[in-house]
Amino acid sequence: MKVLVTGGCGYIGSHTCVQLLNAGHEVVIVDNLFNSKPSVLKRIAALTPEPPRFYKGDIRDRELLDAVFRAEKIDSVIHFAGLKAVGESVRIPLTYYDNNVYGTIQLLHAMREAGVHRLVFSSSATVYGELAPVPYKEEYPVSRASSPYGQTKIAIEYILKDLAAAEPDWSIILLRYFNPVGAHPSGTMGEDPQGIPNNLMPYIAQVAVGRLPEMLIYGNDYPTKDGTGVRDFIHVMDLADGHVLALEWGAGNSGCRAFNLGAGKGYSVMDLLHSFSKALGRELPYRFVGRRAGDLAAFWADASLAREVLGFETRRGIDEMTADVWRWQSVNPNGYPDE
Ligand code: NAD
Ligand code: WQD
C-alpha cells in the first residue's frame, strides 16, 4: 500500500516508517519539522529498501495536502502529526486545539476530496481520564482528560466516530498508546526531545549521558509496590509493528474501532531506572521530590483486543527498551544532527 504518514519525522512516526517500508509498503511523509529534524530521513533510508518520499509542510495547509494527494496515489493515512506536551497544552490550549483538532479536520477534508477513506489515528491512554479502573479496556467510555492535550485526543476520537457513522465507506482505527519508550536497535534512531524532556525515559537517558545532573522522581508515596508511579511501557518498535498490523487490518474493514497498544502490564518508575542502570553498568543519581500535578498512580492496558483482532503482541521487554535507548543516546548524545 502507499501510505501517507503525517508527522513521519517524529519519534513514533519515524520508527513506524521503517517498519512500513520493511514490510513492503510505500511511504509518503508530510511533516512541518516543528518537533523533528530532516536528518531523520537519511536514518530511515539507511534502514530500509526504499527511502520515504517527503513533503515539508503543515497539515493545516489544505493546499499542500491537496497537492500531495494529487501527486501521490495514496491508499491509507497514518496520522501522527500533532503537539504532545501535556504541561505546555495547559498554558497554550488554543495552539493545541488548532494544531491537533483543526489540523485533523483539514486532513479529513483533503482525504475525502481525494477519495481516500482509510485512517489510522494516534490516540492515547489519556482518553480514559482519571477515574477508570485498571486495566483500561476499549469498551470504557472516554472520560474528561486531565489536560487540553488529552482533550484534543478525545475531541478527535469523537469527530472520527461521527464521521465513520455518517459515511460508511470510512475505515478508521484509533490506536490508544500507553507509554512509548525505546529506540531502533541499530542505535541510529530514537527519541530526540527539544529542551528539557517532560517524560521519564528521555530524562533518564539525558542524565545517563551527562546532559542533566540527576533524576527527579515525582512521588514515592503512591499506593504501588515501591511507592513510585506505575506505567505500561511499550517499546517503540512494537508500537511501530502495531501500526503495520492496524493498517493492514483497516484495509479489509470499515467503521471506527479503538485498540489499546500497550504491553498489558505495569512497571514502576524505579523498575525502569534500575533496568537502565543495568544497561549503563552504573547507578544513576536520583532524588525523590513531590508528586507532579495531574499524574495518576498506576495504569496499564488490557491488551487482549489488539491481540485477538489485530494479532498484536509486544515482543520486547523493559531491559530491551532501556538497552536500546542507551545505545541511541550514547551514540547520539545530542540527538539528530541539524541537517
Ligand atoms: P513527535 O513530536 O516526536 O512527532 C510528531 C511529529 O509531527 C513531529 O515530527 C512534528 O514536527 C510533526 N508535526 C506536529 N504538528 C504538525 C503539523 N501541524 N503539521 C505537520 N507536522 C506536524 O511525537 P510522537 O511522540 O512521535 O507522537 C506522535 C503522535 O502520537 C502524536 O499525535 C502524539 O500525540 C501521539 N502520542 C504520543 C505518545 C508519546 O508518549 N510519545 C503517547 C500517546 C500518543
Ligand atoms: C511516567 C512516570 C511520572 C519524568 C505522558 C502523557 C500521556 C502520554 C505519554 C501522550 C510518572 C514519572 C516522569 C521525570 C518522574 N503522552 N516521572 N520523573 O505522564 O505517564 O504520560 O506521556 O499521549 O498523555 O501524560 O509519562 O514519562 O511523563 O511519566 O518521576 O522526570 O514517570 O511522575 O509516574 P506519563 P511520563
GROMACS .gro file of C-alpha atoms and ligand atoms in nm:
model
  419
    1MET     CA    1   0.000   0.000   0.000
    2LYS     CA    2   0.105   0.362  -0.045
    3VAL     CA    3   0.072   0.527   0.293
    4LEU     CA    4   0.068   0.896   0.379
    5VAL     CA    5   0.233   0.934   0.719
    6THR     CA    6   0.169   1.273   0.880
    7GLY     CA    7   0.431   1.352   1.145
    8GLY     CA    8   0.651   1.078   1.000
    9CYS     CA    9   0.973   1.256   1.104
   10GLY     CA   10   0.878   1.242   1.473
   11TYR     CA   11   0.962   0.980   1.733
   12ILE     CA   12   0.687   0.722   1.677
   13GLY     CA   13   0.628   0.816   1.313
   14SER     CA   14   0.990   0.763   1.208
   15HIS     CA   15   1.009   0.415   1.361
   16THR     CA   16   0.676   0.328   1.203
   17CYS     CA   17   0.805   0.443   0.861
   18VAL     CA   18   1.097   0.200   0.896
   19GLN     CA   19   0.865  -0.090   0.975
   20LEU     CA   20   0.621   0.005   0.696
   21LEU     CA   21   0.897   0.025   0.434
   22ASN     CA   22   1.048  -0.303   0.551
   23ALA     CA   23   0.703  -0.466   0.525
   24GLY     CA   24   0.693  -0.364   0.157
   25HIS     CA   25   0.471  -0.054   0.178
   26GLU     CA   26   0.548   0.279   0.012
   27VAL     CA   27   0.571   0.581   0.242
   28VAL     CA   28   0.499   0.949   0.181
   29ILE     CA   29   0.570   1.177   0.479
   30VAL     CA   30   0.419   1.519   0.549
   31ASP     CA   31   0.584   1.692   0.843
   32ASN     CA   32   0.643   2.058   0.925
   33LEU     CA   33   0.957   1.967   1.126
   34PHE     CA   34   0.827   2.166   1.422
   35ASN     CA   35   0.943   1.891   1.660
   36SER     CA   36   1.183   1.691   1.442
   37LYS     CA   37   1.486   1.726   1.219
   38PRO     CA   38   1.520   1.647   0.847
   39SER     CA   39   1.829   1.432   0.915
   40VAL     CA   40   1.594   1.158   1.040
   41LEU     CA   41   1.504   1.095   0.675
   42LYS     CA   42   1.858   0.973   0.597
   43ARG     CA   43   1.846   0.747   0.902
   44ILE     CA   44   1.517   0.596   0.786
   45ALA     CA   45   1.658   0.548   0.435
   46ALA     CA   46   1.967   0.369   0.571
   47LEU     CA   47   1.747   0.105   0.736
   48THR     CA   48   1.501   0.044   0.453
   49PRO     CA   49   1.497  -0.081   0.092
   50GLU     CA   50   1.330   0.237  -0.044
   51PRO     CA   51   1.359   0.587   0.104
   52PRO     CA   52   1.033   0.758   0.205
   53ARG     CA   53   0.910   1.049  -0.006
   54PHE     CA   54   0.900   1.372   0.193
   55TYR     CA   55   0.692   1.690   0.177
   56LYS     CA   56   0.779   1.961   0.428
   57GLY     CA   57   0.458   2.129   0.534
   58ASP     CA   58   0.178   2.172   0.782
   59ILE     CA   59  -0.133   1.954   0.790
   60ARG     CA   60  -0.339   2.271   0.841
   61ASP     CA   61  -0.230   2.380   0.492
   62ARG     CA   62  -0.513   2.247   0.275
   63GLU     CA   63  -0.341   2.347  -0.050
   64LEU     CA   64  -0.034   2.148   0.041
   65LEU     CA   65  -0.240   1.842   0.138
   66ASP     CA   66  -0.445   1.861  -0.183
   67ALA     CA   67  -0.122   1.883  -0.385
   68VAL     CA   68   0.020   1.578  -0.208
   69PHE     CA   69  -0.296   1.375  -0.269
   70ARG     CA   70  -0.292   1.482  -0.637
   71ALA     CA   71   0.075   1.389  -0.681
   72GLU     CA   72   0.070   1.058  -0.493
   73LYS     CA   73  -0.177   0.774  -0.528
   74ILE     CA   74  -0.238   0.732  -0.153
   75ASP     CA   75  -0.426   0.424  -0.024
   76SER     CA   76  -0.423   0.493   0.351
   77VAL     CA   77  -0.316   0.757   0.601
   78ILE     CA   78  -0.142   0.714   0.936
   79HIS     CA   79  -0.186   1.038   1.128
   80PHE     CA   80   0.080   1.116   1.391
   81ALA     CA   81   0.119   1.492   1.336
   82GLY     CA   82   0.028   1.697   1.640
   83LEU     CA   83   0.158   1.861   1.954
   84LYS     CA   84   0.200   1.639   2.257
   85ALA     CA   85   0.346   1.824   2.559
   86VAL     CA   86   0.089   1.790   2.837
   87GLY     CA   87   0.213   2.080   3.053
   88GLU     CA   88   0.252   2.315   2.759
   89SER     CA   89  -0.104   2.238   2.650
   90VAL     CA   90  -0.232   2.380   2.981
   91ARG     CA   91  -0.053   2.709   2.905
   92ILE     CA   92  -0.144   2.740   2.536
   93PRO     CA   93  -0.461   2.534   2.485
   94LEU     CA   94  -0.572   2.718   2.171
   95THR     CA   95  -0.248   2.628   1.994
   96TYR     CA   96  -0.312   2.263   2.082
   97TYR     CA   97  -0.673   2.265   1.961
   98ASP     CA   98  -0.566   2.443   1.643
   99ASN     CA   99  -0.280   2.205   1.562
  100ASN     CA  100  -0.440   1.880   1.668
  101VAL     CA  101  -0.815   1.923   1.612
  102TYR     CA  102  -0.825   2.175   1.327
  103GLY     CA  103  -0.524   2.001   1.166
  104THR     CA  104  -0.709   1.667   1.175
  105ILE     CA  105  -1.022   1.825   1.025
  106GLN     CA  106  -0.818   1.968   0.738
  107LEU     CA  107  -0.662   1.628   0.679
  108LEU     CA  108  -1.006   1.463   0.674
  109HIS     CA  109  -1.138   1.716   0.420
  110ALA     CA  110  -0.837   1.656   0.197
  111MET     CA  111  -0.872   1.279   0.228
  112ARG     CA  112  -1.240   1.290   0.142
  113GLU     CA  113  -1.173   1.516  -0.157
  114ALA     CA  114  -0.909   1.269  -0.280
  115GLY     CA  115  -1.133   0.967  -0.221
  116VAL     CA  116  -0.904   0.823   0.048
  117HIS     CA  117  -1.107   0.678   0.336
  118ARG     CA  118  -0.864   0.472   0.541
  119LEU     CA  119  -0.709   0.626   0.851
  120VAL     CA  120  -0.506   0.510   1.148
  121PHE     CA  121  -0.500   0.776   1.421
  122SER     CA  122  -0.256   0.824   1.711
  123SER     CA  123  -0.472   0.840   2.019
  124SER     CA  124  -0.363   0.797   2.377
  125ALA     CA  125  -0.444   0.619   2.702
  126THR     CA  126  -0.514   0.966   2.837
  127VAL     CA  127  -0.867   0.942   2.685
  128TYR     CA  128  -0.962   0.705   2.970
  129GLY     CA  129  -0.947   1.000   3.210
  130GLU     CA  130  -0.860   0.994   3.578
  131LEU     CA  131  -1.119   0.760   3.725
  132ALA     CA  132  -1.121   0.449   3.504
  133PRO     CA  133  -1.030   0.124   3.684
  134VAL     CA  134  -0.719  -0.061   3.562
  135PRO     CA  135  -0.653  -0.232   3.333
  136TYR     CA  136  -0.806   0.010   3.082
  137LYS     CA  137  -1.043  -0.153   2.834
  138GLU     CA  138  -1.154  -0.011   2.500
  139GLU     CA  139  -1.521  -0.056   2.594
  140TYR     CA  140  -1.490   0.204   2.873
  141PRO     CA  141  -1.648   0.539   2.787
  142VAL     CA  142  -1.390   0.807   2.716
  143SER     CA  143  -1.379   1.047   3.004
  144ARG     CA  144  -1.263   1.403   3.062
  145ALA     CA  145  -0.884   1.404   3.023
  146SER     CA  146  -0.660   1.585   3.269
  147SER     CA  147  -0.513   1.829   3.013
  148PRO     CA  148  -0.607   2.023   2.699
  149TYR     CA  149  -0.371   1.788   2.513
  150GLY     CA  150  -0.580   1.491   2.626
  151GLN     CA  151  -0.898   1.679   2.542
  152THR     CA  152  -0.776   1.721   2.182
  153LYS     CA  153  -0.741   1.341   2.156
  154ILE     CA  154  -1.094   1.294   2.291
  155ALA     CA  155  -1.235   1.559   2.056
  156ILE     CA  156  -1.066   1.394   1.756
  157GLU     CA  157  -1.192   1.049   1.861
  158TYR     CA  158  -1.550   1.187   1.865
  159ILE     CA  159  -1.505   1.354   1.525
  160LEU     CA  160  -1.374   1.030   1.375
  161LYS     CA  161  -1.654   0.818   1.526
  162ASP     CA  162  -1.918   1.061   1.395
  163LEU     CA  163  -1.759   1.064   1.050
  164ALA     CA  164  -1.747   0.684   1.026
  165ALA     CA  165  -2.111   0.665   1.142
  166ALA     CA  166  -2.224   0.918   0.881
  167GLU     CA  167  -2.017   0.789   0.589
  168PRO     CA  168  -1.985   0.411   0.594
  169ASP     CA  169  -1.704   0.390   0.338
  170TRP     CA  170  -1.454   0.511   0.601
  171SER     CA  171  -1.222   0.271   0.783
  172ILE     CA  172  -1.084   0.444   1.092
  173ILE     CA  173  -0.866   0.292   1.361
  174LEU     CA  174  -0.795   0.472   1.688
  175LEU     CA  175  -0.473   0.343   1.842
  176ARG     CA  176  -0.453   0.432   2.210
  177TYR     CA  177  -0.085   0.422   2.300
  178PHE     CA  178   0.025   0.366   2.657
  179ASN     CA  179   0.382   0.481   2.736
  180PRO     CA  180   0.604   0.452   2.427
  181VAL     CA  181   0.976   0.425   2.502
  182GLY     CA  182   1.277   0.258   2.338
  183ALA     CA  183   1.467   0.318   2.018
  184HIS     CA  184   1.563   0.139   1.698
  185PRO     CA  185   1.808  -0.144   1.786
  186SER     CA  186   2.063  -0.006   1.536
  187GLY     CA  187   2.125   0.293   1.767
  188THR     CA  188   2.066   0.528   1.472
  189MET     CA  189   1.709   0.634   1.558
  190GLY     CA  190   1.538   0.728   1.882
  191GLU     CA  191   1.354   0.994   2.076
  192ASP     CA  192   1.504   1.342   2.046
  193PRO     CA  193   1.304   1.586   2.257
  194GLN     CA  194   1.381   1.956   2.224
  195GLY     CA  195   1.475   2.123   2.554
  196ILE     CA  196   1.443   1.952   2.891
  197PRO     CA  197   1.243   1.630   2.846
  198ASN     CA  198   0.897   1.608   3.002
  199ASN     CA  199   0.886   1.230   3.000
  200LEU     CA  200   1.064   0.976   3.215
  201MET     CA  201   1.273   0.773   2.967
  202PRO     CA  202   1.433   1.061   2.775
  203TYR     CA  203   1.505   1.232   3.107
  204ILE     CA  204   1.685   0.920   3.237
  205ALA     CA  205   1.879   0.896   2.910
  206GLN     CA  206   1.995   1.256   2.936
  207VAL     CA  207   2.109   1.204   3.296
  208ALA     CA  208   2.299   0.894   3.180
  209VAL     CA  209   2.479   1.087   2.908
  210GLY     CA  210   2.560   1.380   3.140
  211ARG     CA  211   2.331   1.641   2.986
  212LEU     CA  212   2.126   1.658   3.310
  213PRO     CA  213   2.268   1.619   3.664
  214GLU     CA  214   2.020   1.382   3.832
  215MET     CA  215   1.681   1.213   3.807
  216LEU     CA  216   1.395   1.376   3.992
  217ILE     CA  217   1.136   1.115   4.082
  218TYR     CA  218   0.792   1.263   4.118
  219GLY     CA  219   0.645   1.095   4.423
  220ASN     CA  220   0.740   0.786   4.626
  221ASP     CA  221   0.417   0.771   4.826
  222TYR     CA  222   0.181   0.625   4.567
  223PRO     CA  223  -0.008   0.306   4.661
  224THR     CA  224   0.220   0.097   4.436
  225LYS     CA  225   0.477  -0.174   4.514
  226ASP     CA  226   0.764   0.075   4.570
  227GLY     CA  227   0.566   0.400   4.603
  228THR     CA  228   0.659   0.532   4.256
  229GLY     CA  229   0.423   0.562   3.959
  230VAL     CA  230   0.343   0.254   3.752
  231ARG     CA  231   0.303   0.269   3.373
  232ASP     CA  232   0.259   0.035   3.079
  233PHE     CA  233   0.582   0.097   2.888
  234ILE     CA  234   0.576  -0.022   2.527
  235HIS     CA  235   0.882  -0.047   2.302
  236VAL     CA  236   0.850   0.194   2.008
  237MET     CA  237   0.940  -0.089   1.768
  238ASP     CA  238   0.647  -0.296   1.900
  239LEU     CA  239   0.428   0.012   1.862
  240ALA     CA  240   0.552   0.056   1.505
  241ASP     CA  241   0.470  -0.309   1.428
  242GLY     CA  242   0.123  -0.247   1.572
  243HIS     CA  243   0.069   0.028   1.313
  244VAL     CA  244   0.160  -0.207   1.029
  245LEU     CA  245  -0.093  -0.461   1.159
  246ALA     CA  246  -0.361  -0.194   1.206
  247LEU     CA  247  -0.302  -0.055   0.858
  248GLU     CA  248  -0.338  -0.398   0.700
  249TRP     CA  249  -0.647  -0.484   0.911
  250GLY     CA  250  -0.806  -0.148   0.825
  251ALA     CA  251  -0.776  -0.223   0.453
  252GLY     CA  252  -1.029  -0.504   0.494
  253ASN     CA  253  -1.267  -0.347   0.747
  254SER     CA  254  -1.484  -0.039   0.770
  255GLY     CA  255  -1.624   0.168   1.058
  256CYS     CA  256  -1.437   0.316   1.352
  257ARG     CA  257  -1.265   0.092   1.606
  258ALA     CA  258  -1.036   0.168   1.902
  259PHE     CA  259  -0.746  -0.053   2.016
  260ASN     CA  260  -0.513  -0.022   2.311
  261LEU     CA  261  -0.147  -0.058   2.221
  262GLY     CA  262   0.030  -0.150   2.542
  263ALA     CA  263   0.211  -0.446   2.688
  264GLY     CA  264  -0.073  -0.519   2.928
  265LYS     CA  265   0.142  -0.490   3.239
  266GLY     CA  266   0.285  -0.214   3.451
  267TYR     CA  267   0.638  -0.135   3.564
  268SER     CA  268   0.729   0.129   3.819
  269VAL     CA  269   0.950   0.432   3.770
  270MET     CA  270   1.212   0.259   3.991
  271ASP     CA  271   1.189  -0.059   3.778
  272LEU     CA  272   1.273   0.146   3.470
  273LEU     CA  273   1.556   0.329   3.646
  274HIS     CA  274   1.709   0.000   3.770
  275SER     CA  275   1.680  -0.154   3.425
  276PHE     CA  276   1.853   0.148   3.272
  277SER     CA  277   2.131   0.127   3.532
  278LYS     CA  278   2.190  -0.235   3.428
  279ALA     CA  279   2.226  -0.133   3.064
  280LEU     CA  280   2.458   0.150   3.162
  281GLY     CA  281   2.666  -0.053   3.409
  282ARG     CA  282   2.640   0.203   3.690
  283GLU     CA  283   2.378   0.358   3.919
  284LEU     CA  284   2.223   0.687   3.818
  285PRO     CA  285   2.186   0.971   4.067
  286TYR     CA  286   1.823   1.027   4.167
  287ARG     CA  287   1.620   1.217   4.422
  288PHE     CA  288   1.258   1.182   4.533
  289VAL     CA  289   1.056   1.502   4.504
  290GLY     CA  290   0.684   1.573   4.537
  291ARG     CA  291   0.419   1.432   4.306
  292ARG     CA  292   0.375   1.601   3.968
  293ALA     CA  293   0.035   1.769   3.929
  294GLY     CA  294  -0.204   1.565   3.717
  295ASP     CA  295  -0.013   1.233   3.745
  296LEU     CA  296  -0.201   0.909   3.814
  297ALA     CA  297  -0.060   0.645   4.049
  298ALA     CA  298  -0.079   0.347   3.812
  299PHE     CA  299  -0.236   0.244   3.484
  300TRP     CA  300  -0.185  -0.019   3.220
  301ALA     CA  301  -0.372  -0.164   2.924
  302ASP     CA  302  -0.598  -0.457   2.881
  303ALA     CA  303  -0.411  -0.563   2.568
  304SER     CA  304  -0.640  -0.851   2.470
  305LEU     CA  305  -0.849  -0.680   2.198
  306ALA     CA  306  -0.547  -0.584   1.984
  307ARG     CA  307  -0.412  -0.937   2.030
  308GLU     CA  308  -0.737  -1.107   1.930
  309VAL     CA  309  -0.835  -0.878   1.641
  310LEU     CA  310  -0.506  -0.744   1.503
  311GLY     CA  311  -0.277  -1.028   1.613
  312PHE     CA  312  -0.069  -0.770   1.801
  313GLU     CA  313   0.168  -0.883   2.076
  314THR     CA  314   0.457  -0.699   2.233
  315ARG     CA  315   0.787  -0.883   2.192
  316ARG     CA  316   1.037  -0.651   2.358
  317GLY     CA  317   1.063  -0.623   2.738
  318ILE     CA  318   1.189  -0.338   2.959
  319ASP     CA  319   1.555  -0.444   2.951
  320GLU     CA  320   1.543  -0.425   2.571
  321MET     CA  321   1.371  -0.085   2.594
  322THR     CA  322   1.638   0.062   2.820
  323ALA     CA  323   1.934  -0.103   2.638
  324ASP     CA  324   1.810   0.033   2.304
  325VAL     CA  325   1.760   0.383   2.447
  326TRP     CA  326   2.109   0.379   2.596
  327ARG     CA  327   2.260   0.267   2.262
  328TRP     CA  328   2.080   0.551   2.081
  329GLN     CA  329   2.165   0.817   2.342
  330SER     CA  330   2.529   0.716   2.385
  331VAL     CA  331   2.597   0.716   2.009
  332ASN     CA  332   2.394   1.036   1.959
  333PRO     CA  333   2.436   1.233   2.283
  334ASN     CA  334   2.281   1.543   2.126
  335GLY     CA  335   2.016   1.362   1.926
  336TYR     CA  336   1.986   1.401   1.550
  337PRO     CA  337   2.219   1.640   1.366
  338ASP     CA  338   2.050   1.954   1.231
  339GLU     CA  339   2.087   1.858   0.865
  340NAD     P1  340   0.669   1.386   1.792
  340NAD     O1  341   0.652   1.526   1.834
  340NAD     O2  342   0.803   1.324   1.801
  340NAD     O3  343   0.617   1.368   1.641
  340NAD     C1  344   0.513   1.446   1.588
  340NAD     C2  345   0.560   1.497   1.451
  340NAD     O4  346   0.454   1.574   1.394
  340NAD     C3  347   0.683   1.587   1.459
  340NAD     O5  348   0.778   1.546   1.362
  340NAD     C4  349   0.628   1.726   1.428
  340NAD     O6  350   0.724   1.806   1.361
  340NAD     C5  351   0.510   1.693   1.341
  340NAD     N1  352   0.402   1.793   1.345
  340NAD     C6  353   0.345   1.850   1.455
  340NAD     N2  354   0.246   1.934   1.417
  340NAD     C7  355   0.240   1.927   1.282
  340NAD     C8  356   0.159   1.991   1.185
  340NAD     N3  357   0.064   2.078   1.220
  340NAD     N4  358   0.180   1.963   1.053
  340NAD     C9  359   0.277   1.876   1.016
  340NAD     N5  360   0.357   1.813   1.105
  340NAD    C10  361   0.338   1.839   1.235
  340NAD     O7  362   0.562   1.299   1.874
  340NAD     P2  363   0.548   1.141   1.889
  340NAD     O8  364   0.589   1.105   2.026
  340NAD     O9  365   0.609   1.073   1.773
  340NAD    O10  366   0.390   1.129   1.885
  340NAD    C11  367   0.321   1.104   1.763
  340NAD    C12  368   0.171   1.105   1.790
  340NAD    O11  369   0.141   1.008   1.890
  340NAD    C13  370   0.118   1.238   1.844
  340NAD    O12  371  -0.009   1.261   1.786
  340NAD    C14  372   0.106   1.215   1.992
  340NAD    O13  373   0.006   1.295   2.049
  340NAD    C15  374   0.067   1.068   1.995
  340NAD     N6  375   0.102   1.003   2.121
  340NAD    C16  376   0.230   1.009   2.166
  340NAD    C17  377   0.263   0.949   2.287
  340NAD    C18  378   0.404   0.957   2.343
  340NAD    O14  379   0.421   0.935   2.462
  340NAD     N7  380   0.505   0.986   2.262
  340NAD    C19  381   0.166   0.881   2.361
  340NAD    C20  382   0.035   0.876   2.311
  340NAD    C21  383   0.005   0.938   2.190
  341WQD     C1  384   0.584   0.843   3.371
  341WQD     C2  385   0.609   0.833   3.520
  341WQD     C3  386   0.598   1.044   3.636
  341WQD     C4  387   0.950   1.225   3.450
  341WQD     C5  388   0.267   1.109   2.931
  341WQD     C6  389   0.139   1.179   2.889
  341WQD     C7  390   0.048   1.081   2.822
  341WQD     C8  391   0.120   1.011   2.707
  341WQD     C9  392   0.252   0.954   2.748
  341WQD    C10  393   0.075   1.126   2.503
  341WQD    C11  394   0.514   0.920   3.605
  341WQD    C12  395   0.737   0.985   3.644
  341WQD    C13  396   0.849   1.138   3.486
  341WQD    C14  397   1.052   1.255   3.545
  341WQD    C15  398   0.943   1.109   3.702
  341WQD     N1  399   0.150   1.101   2.602
  341WQD     N2  400   0.845   1.081   3.610
  341WQD     N3  401   1.043   1.194   3.669
  341WQD     O1  402   0.284   1.110   3.242
  341WQD     O2  403   0.255   0.858   3.218
  341WQD     O3  404   0.234   1.004   3.020
  341WQD     O4  405   0.330   1.053   2.816
  341WQD     O5  406  -0.038   1.091   2.483
  341WQD     O6  407  -0.064   1.152   2.777
  341WQD     O7  408   0.077   1.232   3.005
  341WQD     O8  409   0.456   0.970   3.116
  341WQD     O9  410   0.701   0.958   3.110
  341WQD    O10  411   0.591   1.177   3.176
  341WQD    O11  412   0.583   0.982   3.332
  341WQD    O12  413   0.941   1.057   3.813
  341WQD    O13  414   1.145   1.333   3.521
  341WQD    O14  415   0.741   0.884   3.546
  341WQD    O15  416   0.564   1.105   3.756
  341WQD    O16  417   0.486   0.848   3.721
  341WQD     P1  418   0.302   0.989   3.163
  341WQD     P2  419   0.590   1.027   3.178
   0.00000   0.00000   0.00000
